[in-house]
Amino acid sequence: MTELQDLVHRAETEFAAISHPAELENAKARYLGKAGAITALMKGLSQLSPERKREQGASINLAKQGIEAALQQRRAALAELELHAKLAAEAIDVTLPGRGQHGGGLHPVVRSWMRIEEIFSSIGFAVAEGPEIEDDWTNFTALNSPQNHPARSMQDTFYVDVEDERGQPLLLRTHTSPMQVRHARAHVQRYAAGIGAMPDIKVIAPGRTYRVDSDATHSPMFHQFEGLWIGERVSLADLKGVYTSFLQTFFERDDITLRFRPSYFPFTEPSAEIDMMFDSGPLKGRWLEISGAGQVHPTVVRNFGLDPEQYIGFAFGSGIERLTMLRYGVGDLRQFYSGDLRFLEQFNPA
Ligand code: DAH
């Protein structure tokens, strides 16, 4: 192998081993640069005879072209490698499922809650909300369940390790009924100054309630809505009219029969359970218990700050989960709180 062939071969081997473009340019300088091997050979030509000069010059040129070709080839190869690396790094797996745009949705219980507010607002009821941490007097005593009253044991709840000004521990409200007291007392105070006649107290109060209870039809946290209508001549007939019309609107059907079954609550006298029955469909003919209700007890009316000889009315307290289960055909109340999207998404069609 001639010296020049050897030089070209070395250049080729060297270039081929380089994996970085900047290094390749440095290597190029060693052959083709000002102080490079080829340049040095060119300079040496001047000492040769014209004959040798032509011959040797042509050979050097060939070698130079060979080195340049090897350089070009390696440059292209490195550029190609770089492109491939970049494409691999920025690769998108088009087979992955898209992130999509999943809209949030309303919980079925919240849907019912909103529906209940709309229906009662449309027939003149105010909507009130109150505290979930309640004091003992408002949750029990004002509602005619004084300390040690046996009816208190119907509602076992969670107590908070804080006492109110009466020295009673605060508790998570066991029902929305304390809102009767809060709302009525605020209403009475507003009219105490005697700005004309007091309008009827006509309100619903939906919200969360708590009890130590857990099975297919009870959850330690659940929702109720309280209804209260107090005036000078509000009767149980009005209760029946209001509640029937509510149920018909809520379930969007007229074939519903109601029954008032005698019951006991300390804050109403007489008291009733409201049962309803669908006259067609899968639940046809079955009595379904949906609400407690009654004529507000005179002691409770007095605790509102009103004279029970003058004011009278009704109250009811219904479970929102129960109505939601009946409306959508849900069998187990615990499903509402399982956090299972497959269940929840059914109520929020995309
Ligand atoms: N507070 C009762 C409960 O949770 C339900 C109830 C019954 C509410 C009768 C009322 C009523 O307003 O009049 O069991």
Tab-separated table of C-alpha atoms and ligand atoms in Angstrom:
chain	number	residue	atom	x	y	z
A	1	MET	CA	0.000	0.000	0.000
A	2	THR	CA	1.426	3.383	-0.894
A	3	GLU	CA	1.869	5.995	1.733
A	4	LEU	CA	-1.055	7.995	0.304
A	5	GLN	CA	-3.396	5.013	0.229
A	6	ASP	CA	-2.425	4.333	3.785
A	7	LEU	CA	-3.244	7.923	4.704
A	8	VAL	CA	-6.711	7.699	3.104
A	9	HIS	CA	-7.315	4.424	4.860
A	10	ARG	CA	-6.352	5.866	8.243
A	11	ALA	CA	-8.662	8.819	7.673
A	12	GLU	CA	-11.524	6.519	6.781
A	13	THR	CA	-11.007	4.362	9.873
A	14	GLU	CA	-10.670	7.383	12.121
A	15	PHE	CA	-13.792	9.077	10.742
A	16	ALA	CA	-15.801	5.894	11.021
A	17	ALA	CA	-15.008	5.586	14.729
A	18	ILE	CA	-16.197	9.120	15.509
A	19	SER	CA	-19.742	9.553	16.789
A	20	HIS	CA	-19.837	13.282	17.404
A	21	PRO	CA	-19.969	15.922	14.612
A	22	ALA	CA	-17.621	18.334	16.444
A	23	GLU	CA	-14.990	15.591	16.821
A	24	LEU	CA	-15.332	14.814	13.146
A	25	GLU	CA	-14.510	18.416	12.252
A	26	ASN	CA	-11.388	18.261	14.459
A	27	ALA	CA	-10.306	15.084	12.712
A	28	LYS	CA	-10.859	16.731	9.348
A	29	ALA	CA	-8.406	19.482	10.344
A	30	ARG	CA	-5.717	16.857	10.964
A	31	TYR	CA	-5.887	15.838	7.291
A	32	LEU	CA	-7.196	18.781	5.319
A	33	GLY	CA	-6.537	21.731	7.615
A	34	LYS	CA	-3.706	24.262	7.358
A	35	ALA	CA	-1.434	22.049	9.464
A	36	GLY	CA	-2.960	18.848	8.108
A	37	ALA	CA	-1.246	15.900	6.471
A	38	ILE	CA	-2.475	16.603	2.931
A	39	THR	CA	-1.490	20.272	3.154
A	40	ALA	CA	1.995	19.256	4.330
A	41	LEU	CA	2.339	16.913	1.341
A	42	MET	CA	1.259	19.683	-1.037
A	43	LYS	CA	3.898	21.956	0.401
A	44	GLY	CA	6.558	19.283	-0.214
A	45	LEU	CA	5.747	19.296	-3.932
A	46	SER	CA	7.812	22.435	-4.532
A	47	GLN	CA	11.008	20.498	-4.003
A	48	LEU	CA	10.212	17.976	-6.710
A	49	SER	CA	11.098	17.990	-10.401
A	50	PRO	CA	8.290	19.193	-12.703
A	51	GLU	CA	7.686	15.614	-13.821
A	52	ARG	CA	7.407	14.149	-10.309
A	53	LYS	CA	5.459	17.176	-9.229
A	54	ARG	CA	2.698	16.438	-11.749
A	55	GLU	CA	2.573	12.764	-10.845
A	56	GLN	CA	2.781	13.236	-7.131
A	57	GLY	CA	0.362	16.193	-7.304
A	58	ALA	CA	-2.238	14.067	-9.066
A	59	SER	CA	-1.833	11.288	-6.455
A	60	ILE	CA	-2.165	13.725	-3.571
A	61	ASN	CA	-5.296	15.150	-5.159
A	62	LEU	CA	-6.782	11.691	-5.436
A	63	ALA	CA	-5.974	11.036	-1.801
A	64	LYS	CA	-7.505	14.396	-0.859
A	65	GLN	CA	-10.684	13.535	-2.749
A	66	GLY	CA	-10.782	10.174	-1.026
A	67	ILE	CA	-10.499	11.788	2.401
A	68	GLU	CA	-13.130	14.405	1.514
A	69	ALA	CA	-15.489	11.688	0.345
A	70	ALA	CA	-14.962	9.740	3.580
A	71	LEU	CA	-15.645	12.941	5.528
A	72	GLN	CA	-18.827	13.662	3.610
A	73	GLN	CA	-20.030	10.131	4.122
A	74	ARG	CA	-19.407	10.254	7.850
A	75	ARG	CA	-21.064	13.673	8.137
A	76	ALA	CA	-24.165	12.369	6.409
A	77	ALA	CA	-24.166	9.232	8.548
A	78	LEU	CA	-23.855	11.244	11.757
A	79	ALA	CA	-26.648	13.609	10.671
A	80	GLU	CA	-28.812	10.584	9.968
A	81	LEU	CA	-28.019	9.070	13.383
A	82	GLU	CA	-28.854	12.355	15.075
A	83	LEU	CA	-32.184	12.561	13.278
A	84	HIS	CA	-33.057	9.010	14.287
A	85	ALA	CA	-32.174	9.673	17.916
A	86	LYS	CA	-34.336	12.796	17.877
A	87	LEU	CA	-37.273	11.006	16.304
A	88	ALA	CA	-36.997	8.193	18.825
A	89	ALA	CA	-36.872	10.647	21.734
A	90	GLU	CA	-39.860	12.610	20.502
A	91	ALA	CA	-41.849	9.593	19.418
A	92	ILE	CA	-45.592	9.637	20.031
A	93	ASP	CA	-47.332	6.347	20.606
A	94	VAL	CA	-50.418	6.904	18.496
A	95	THR	CA	-51.900	3.656	19.775
A	96	LEU	CA	-52.233	4.960	23.358
A	97	PRO	CA	-55.787	5.890	24.381
A	98	GLY	CA	-56.332	9.641	24.217
A	99	ARG	CA	-56.676	11.743	27.344
A	100	GLY	CA	-60.026	12.934	26.046
A	101	GLN	CA	-62.185	15.568	27.597
A	102	HIS	CA	-64.093	14.021	30.432
A	103	GLY	CA	-66.571	16.515	31.797
A	104	GLY	CA	-67.320	16.354	35.507
A	105	GLY	CA	-70.827	15.447	36.489
A	106	LEU	CA	-73.310	15.949	39.252
A	107	HIS	CA	-73.785	13.273	41.878
A	108	PRO	CA	-77.243	11.694	41.643
A	109	VAL	CA	-78.051	12.827	45.191
A	110	VAL	CA	-77.107	16.387	44.249
A	111	ARG	CA	-79.311	16.115	41.170
A	112	SER	CA	-82.248	15.232	43.411
A	113	TRP	CA	-81.311	17.976	45.871
A	114	MET	CA	-81.412	20.593	43.080
A	115	ARG	CA	-84.623	19.151	41.713
A	116	ILE	CA	-86.274	19.315	45.149
A	117	GLU	CA	-85.227	22.964	45.564
A	118	GLU	CA	-86.629	23.834	42.148
A	119	ILE	CA	-89.951	22.140	42.751
A	120	PHE	CA	-90.537	23.687	46.170
A	121	SER	CA	-89.346	27.118	45.060
A	122	SER	CA	-91.893	26.977	42.280
A	123	ILE	CA	-94.698	26.673	44.837
A	124	GLY	CA	-93.499	29.500	47.042
A	125	PHE	CA	-91.148	27.820	49.517
A	126	ALA	CA	-87.950	29.562	50.578
A	127	VAL	CA	-84.785	27.457	50.643
A	128	ALA	CA	-82.603	27.551	53.756
A	129	GLU	CA	-79.395	25.818	54.704
A	130	GLY	CA	-77.948	25.488	58.177
A	131	PRO	CA	-74.986	24.125	60.108
A	132	GLU	CA	-74.133	20.440	60.117
A	133	ILE	CA	-72.521	20.811	63.540
A	134	GLU	CA	-75.504	21.615	65.703
A	135	ASP	CA	-76.094	22.327	69.366
A	136	ASP	CA	-78.050	19.948	71.533
A	137	TRP	CA	-80.859	22.398	72.271
A	138	THR	CA	-81.648	23.079	68.614
A	139	ASN	CA	-81.251	19.458	67.459
A	140	PHE	CA	-83.278	17.922	70.320
A	141	THR	CA	-84.636	20.053	73.140
A	142	ALA	CA	-86.315	22.772	71.071
A	143	LEU	CA	-87.923	19.989	69.066
A	144	ASN	CA	-89.553	18.664	72.198
A	145	SER	CA	-86.956	15.978	72.987
A	146	PRO	CA	-85.502	17.221	76.269
A	147	GLN	CA	-82.486	15.562	77.937
A	148	ASN	CA	-83.227	11.937	78.829
A	149	HIS	CA	-86.279	11.835	76.555
A	150	PRO	CA	-86.531	8.238	75.297
A	151	ALA	CA	-87.090	9.394	71.694
A	152	ARG	CA	-83.498	10.674	71.640
A	153	SER	CA	-82.245	7.114	71.456
A	154	MET	CA	-83.885	6.811	68.003
A	155	GLN	CA	-81.165	9.117	66.755
A	156	ASP	CA	-77.716	8.103	67.924
A	157	THR	CA	-75.116	10.430	66.482
A	158	PHE	CA	-71.510	11.641	66.555
A	159	TYR	CA	-70.571	14.109	69.262
A	160	VAL	CA	-67.950	16.819	68.961
A	161	ASP	CA	-65.544	17.335	71.836
A	162	VAL	CA	-66.625	20.964	72.253
A	163	GLU	CA	-69.326	22.317	74.559
A	164	ASP	CA	-71.757	25.088	73.787
A	165	GLU	CA	-72.686	27.898	76.222
A	166	ARG	CA	-75.263	25.627	77.879
A	167	GLY	CA	-72.480	23.143	78.712
A	168	GLN	CA	-73.786	20.596	76.176
A	169	PRO	CA	-71.479	18.910	73.684
A	170	LEU	CA	-71.977	19.931	70.058
A	171	LEU	CA	-73.046	17.169	67.725
A	172	LEU	CA	-73.449	16.340	64.056
A	173	ARG	CA	-77.115	17.039	63.398
A	174	THR	CA	-79.194	13.868	63.277
A	175	HIS	CA	-81.833	15.394	61.016
A	176	THR	CA	-82.637	18.625	59.217
A	177	SER	CA	-85.426	19.370	61.716
A	178	PRO	CA	-83.270	21.829	63.732
A	179	MET	CA	-83.525	24.069	60.674
A	180	GLN	CA	-87.230	24.464	61.488
A	181	VAL	CA	-86.137	26.131	64.707
A	182	ARG	CA	-83.339	28.236	63.246
A	183	HIS	CA	-85.359	29.453	60.289
A	184	ALA	CA	-88.581	30.087	62.205
A	185	ARG	CA	-86.838	31.998	65.009
A	186	ALA	CA	-84.978	34.208	62.513
A	187	HIS	CA	-88.228	34.804	60.637
A	188	VAL	CA	-90.114	35.705	63.822
A	189	GLN	CA	-87.359	38.068	64.947
A	190	ARG	CA	-87.434	39.848	61.612
A	191	TYR	CA	-91.127	40.649	62.109
A	192	ALA	CA	-90.984	41.202	65.883
A	193	ALA	CA	-90.752	44.948	65.408
A	194	GLY	CA	-94.267	44.829	63.965
A	195	ILE	CA	-93.735	45.813	60.355
A	196	GLY	CA	-97.215	44.766	59.310
A	197	ALA	CA	-98.526	41.223	59.496
A	198	MET	CA	-96.020	38.366	59.541
A	199	PRO	CA	-96.090	36.326	56.326
A	200	ASP	CA	-96.287	32.542	56.607
A	201	ILE	CA	-93.133	30.622	57.367
A	202	LYS	CA	-92.794	28.463	54.298
A	203	VAL	CA	-89.425	26.867	53.824
A	204	ILE	CA	-87.517	23.766	52.860
A	205	ALA	CA	-84.064	23.050	54.275
A	206	PRO	CA	-82.054	20.379	52.454
A	207	GLY	CA	-78.691	19.164	53.685
A	208	ARG	CA	-76.417	16.529	55.176
A	209	THR	CA	-77.336	14.663	58.312
A	210	TYR	CA	-75.543	12.055	60.420
A	211	ARG	CA	-76.316	8.965	62.420
A	212	VAL	CA	-74.523	5.904	63.737
A	213	ASP	CA	-76.102	3.615	61.184
A	214	SER	CA	-74.735	1.665	58.234
A	215	ASP	CA	-76.375	-0.954	56.017
A	216	ALA	CA	-77.939	-1.256	52.557
A	217	THR	CA	-80.473	1.459	53.320
A	218	HIS	CA	-78.549	3.559	55.878
A	219	SER	CA	-75.295	5.473	55.654
A	220	PRO	CA	-73.680	7.355	58.598
A	221	MET	CA	-73.912	10.471	56.446
A	222	PHE	CA	-77.061	10.977	54.435
A	223	HIS	CA	-79.255	13.745	53.092
A	224	GLN	CA	-82.640	14.997	54.137
A	225	PHE	CA	-84.837	17.909	53.328
A	226	GLU	CA	-87.036	19.460	55.907
A	227	GLY	CA	-90.263	21.206	55.040
A	228	LEU	CA	-92.104	23.671	57.252
A	229	TRP	CA	-95.217	25.719	56.634
A	230	ILE	CA	-96.567	27.748	59.542
A	231	GLY	CA	-99.374	30.277	59.290
A	232	GLU	CA	-102.728	31.077	60.849
A	233	ARG	CA	-104.657	28.364	59.039
A	234	VAL	CA	-102.274	25.821	57.598
A	235	SER	CA	-103.642	22.298	57.910
A	236	LEU	CA	-102.689	18.690	57.248
A	237	ALA	CA	-104.862	18.911	54.142
A	238	ASP	CA	-102.326	21.445	52.835
A	239	LEU	CA	-99.545	18.993	53.685
A	240	LYS	CA	-101.257	16.320	51.639
A	241	GLY	CA	-101.749	18.672	48.690
A	242	VAL	CA	-98.200	19.993	48.765
A	243	TYR	CA	-96.577	16.601	49.207
A	244	THR	CA	-98.680	14.876	46.548
A	245	SER	CA	-97.915	17.565	44.022
A	246	PHE	CA	-94.223	17.425	44.953
A	247	LEU	CA	-94.029	13.669	44.384
A	248	GLN	CA	-95.880	13.859	41.094
A	249	THR	CA	-93.485	16.510	39.830
A	250	PHE	CA	-90.411	14.774	41.219
A	251	PHE	CA	-91.242	11.415	39.635
A	252	GLU	CA	-92.862	13.016	36.562
A	253	ARG	CA	-95.999	10.898	36.836
A	254	ASP	CA	-99.515	11.240	38.190
A	255	ASP	CA	-100.249	7.637	39.121
A	256	ILE	CA	-98.973	7.900	42.689
A	257	THR	CA	-101.066	7.134	45.754
A	258	LEU	CA	-100.203	8.526	49.189
A	259	ARG	CA	-100.995	7.178	52.624
A	260	PHE	CA	-100.518	8.866	55.985
A	261	ARG	CA	-99.742	6.156	58.507
A	262	PRO	CA	-99.963	7.175	62.194
A	263	SER	CA	-96.549	7.374	63.824
A	264	TYR	CA	-94.687	9.145	66.581
A	265	PHE	CA	-92.276	12.057	66.526
A	266	PRO	CA	-91.779	14.300	69.551
A	267	PHE	CA	-91.996	17.479	67.452
A	268	THR	CA	-95.337	16.763	65.758
A	269	GLU	CA	-98.797	15.906	67.015
A	270	PRO	CA	-100.384	14.098	65.292
A	271	SER	CA	-97.439	12.463	63.541
A	272	ALA	CA	-97.402	10.340	60.426
A	273	GLU	CA	-95.179	8.401	58.105
A	274	ILE	CA	-95.917	9.269	54.498
A	275	ASP	CA	-96.002	6.146	52.343
A	276	MET	CA	-96.358	6.265	48.604
A	277	MET	CA	-97.272	3.710	45.990
A	278	PHE	CA	-96.782	3.703	42.217
A	279	ASP	CA	-99.918	2.498	40.468
A	280	SER	CA	-97.946	0.990	37.571
A	281	GLY	CA	-94.420	-0.124	36.716
A	282	PRO	CA	-92.073	-2.532	38.515
A	283	LEU	CA	-92.872	-1.189	41.992
A	284	LYS	CA	-96.626	-1.204	41.395
A	285	GLY	CA	-98.721	-1.866	44.480
A	286	ARG	CA	-95.881	-1.695	47.040
A	287	TRP	CA	-96.094	0.847	49.848
A	288	LEU	CA	-92.819	2.734	50.110
A	289	GLU	CA	-92.034	4.748	53.209
A	290	ILE	CA	-90.602	8.106	52.207
A	291	SER	CA	-91.094	10.727	54.881
A	292	GLY	CA	-91.940	11.588	58.435
A	293	ALA	CA	-94.449	14.388	58.860
A	294	GLY	CA	-97.064	15.876	61.109
A	295	GLN	CA	-98.682	18.927	62.589
A	296	VAL	CA	-96.041	20.934	64.415
A	297	HIS	CA	-96.292	20.342	68.186
A	298	PRO	CA	-97.477	23.395	70.220
A	299	THR	CA	-94.277	23.258	72.310
A	300	VAL	CA	-92.211	23.553	69.149
A	301	VAL	CA	-94.347	26.444	67.871
A	302	ARG	CA	-93.699	28.142	71.222
A	303	ASN	CA	-89.954	27.537	70.771
A	304	PHE	CA	-90.219	29.295	67.415
A	305	GLY	CA	-91.333	32.333	69.457
A	306	LEU	CA	-94.959	32.064	68.329
A	307	ASP	CA	-98.270	31.562	70.129
A	308	PRO	CA	-99.555	28.056	69.274
A	309	GLU	CA	-103.118	29.336	69.796
A	310	GLN	CA	-102.625	31.581	66.792
A	311	TYR	CA	-100.089	29.762	64.636
A	312	ILE	CA	-100.330	26.255	63.309
A	313	GLY	CA	-98.834	24.262	60.498
A	314	PHE	CA	-97.075	21.181	59.298
A	315	ALA	CA	-93.557	19.869	58.915
A	316	PHE	CA	-91.999	16.958	57.134
A	317	GLY	CA	-88.561	15.441	56.832
A	318	SER	CA	-87.695	13.209	53.886
A	319	GLY	CA	-84.598	11.298	52.829
A	320	ILE	CA	-83.023	12.462	49.570
A	321	GLU	CA	-81.193	9.154	48.987
A	322	ARG	CA	-84.452	7.279	49.299
A	323	LEU	CA	-86.187	9.393	46.658
A	324	THR	CA	-83.134	9.136	44.409
A	325	MET	CA	-83.090	5.334	44.737
A	326	LEU	CA	-86.753	5.157	43.776
A	327	ARG	CA	-86.386	7.554	40.871
A	328	TYR	CA	-83.432	5.753	39.292
A	329	GLY	CA	-84.045	2.203	40.534
A	330	VAL	CA	-80.911	1.991	42.710
A	331	GLY	CA	-80.993	-1.013	45.053
A	332	ASP	CA	-78.198	-0.286	47.536
A	333	LEU	CA	-77.680	3.129	49.079
A	334	ARG	CA	-73.984	2.422	49.672
A	335	GLN	CA	-73.411	2.674	45.917
A	336	PHE	CA	-73.883	6.427	46.169
A	337	TYR	CA	-70.759	6.655	48.330
A	338	SER	CA	-68.589	3.932	46.806
A	339	GLY	CA	-66.880	6.415	44.474
A	340	ASP	CA	-67.358	3.970	41.601
A	341	LEU	CA	-67.309	5.976	38.364
A	342	ARG	CA	-69.052	3.206	36.432
A	343	PHE	CA	-72.030	3.741	38.721
A	344	LEU	CA	-71.843	7.528	38.878
A	345	GLU	CA	-71.317	8.112	35.150
A	346	GLN	CA	-74.702	6.604	34.396
A	347	PHE	CA	-76.293	9.729	35.814
A	348	ASN	CA	-74.220	12.029	33.630
A	349	PRO	CA	-74.621	11.008	30.014
A	350	ALA	CA	-71.750	12.474	27.958
B	1	DAH	N1	-86.667	14.391	61.695
B	1	DAH	C1	-87.330	13.128	61.460
B	1	DAH	C2	-86.270	12.052	61.238
B	1	DAH	O1	-85.204	12.370	60.820
B	1	DAH	C3	-88.206	13.200	60.264
B	1	DAH	C4	-89.385	14.085	60.490
B	1	DAH	C5	-90.563	13.561	60.984
B	1	DAH	C6	-89.326	15.424	60.200
B	1	DAH	C7	-91.643	14.353	61.184
B	1	DAH	C8	-90.436	16.231	60.408
B	1	DAH	C9	-91.611	15.670	60.910
B	1	DAH	O2	-90.417	17.535	60.145
B	1	DAH	O3	-92.671	16.484	61.078
B	1	DAH	O4	-86.556	10.915	61.479
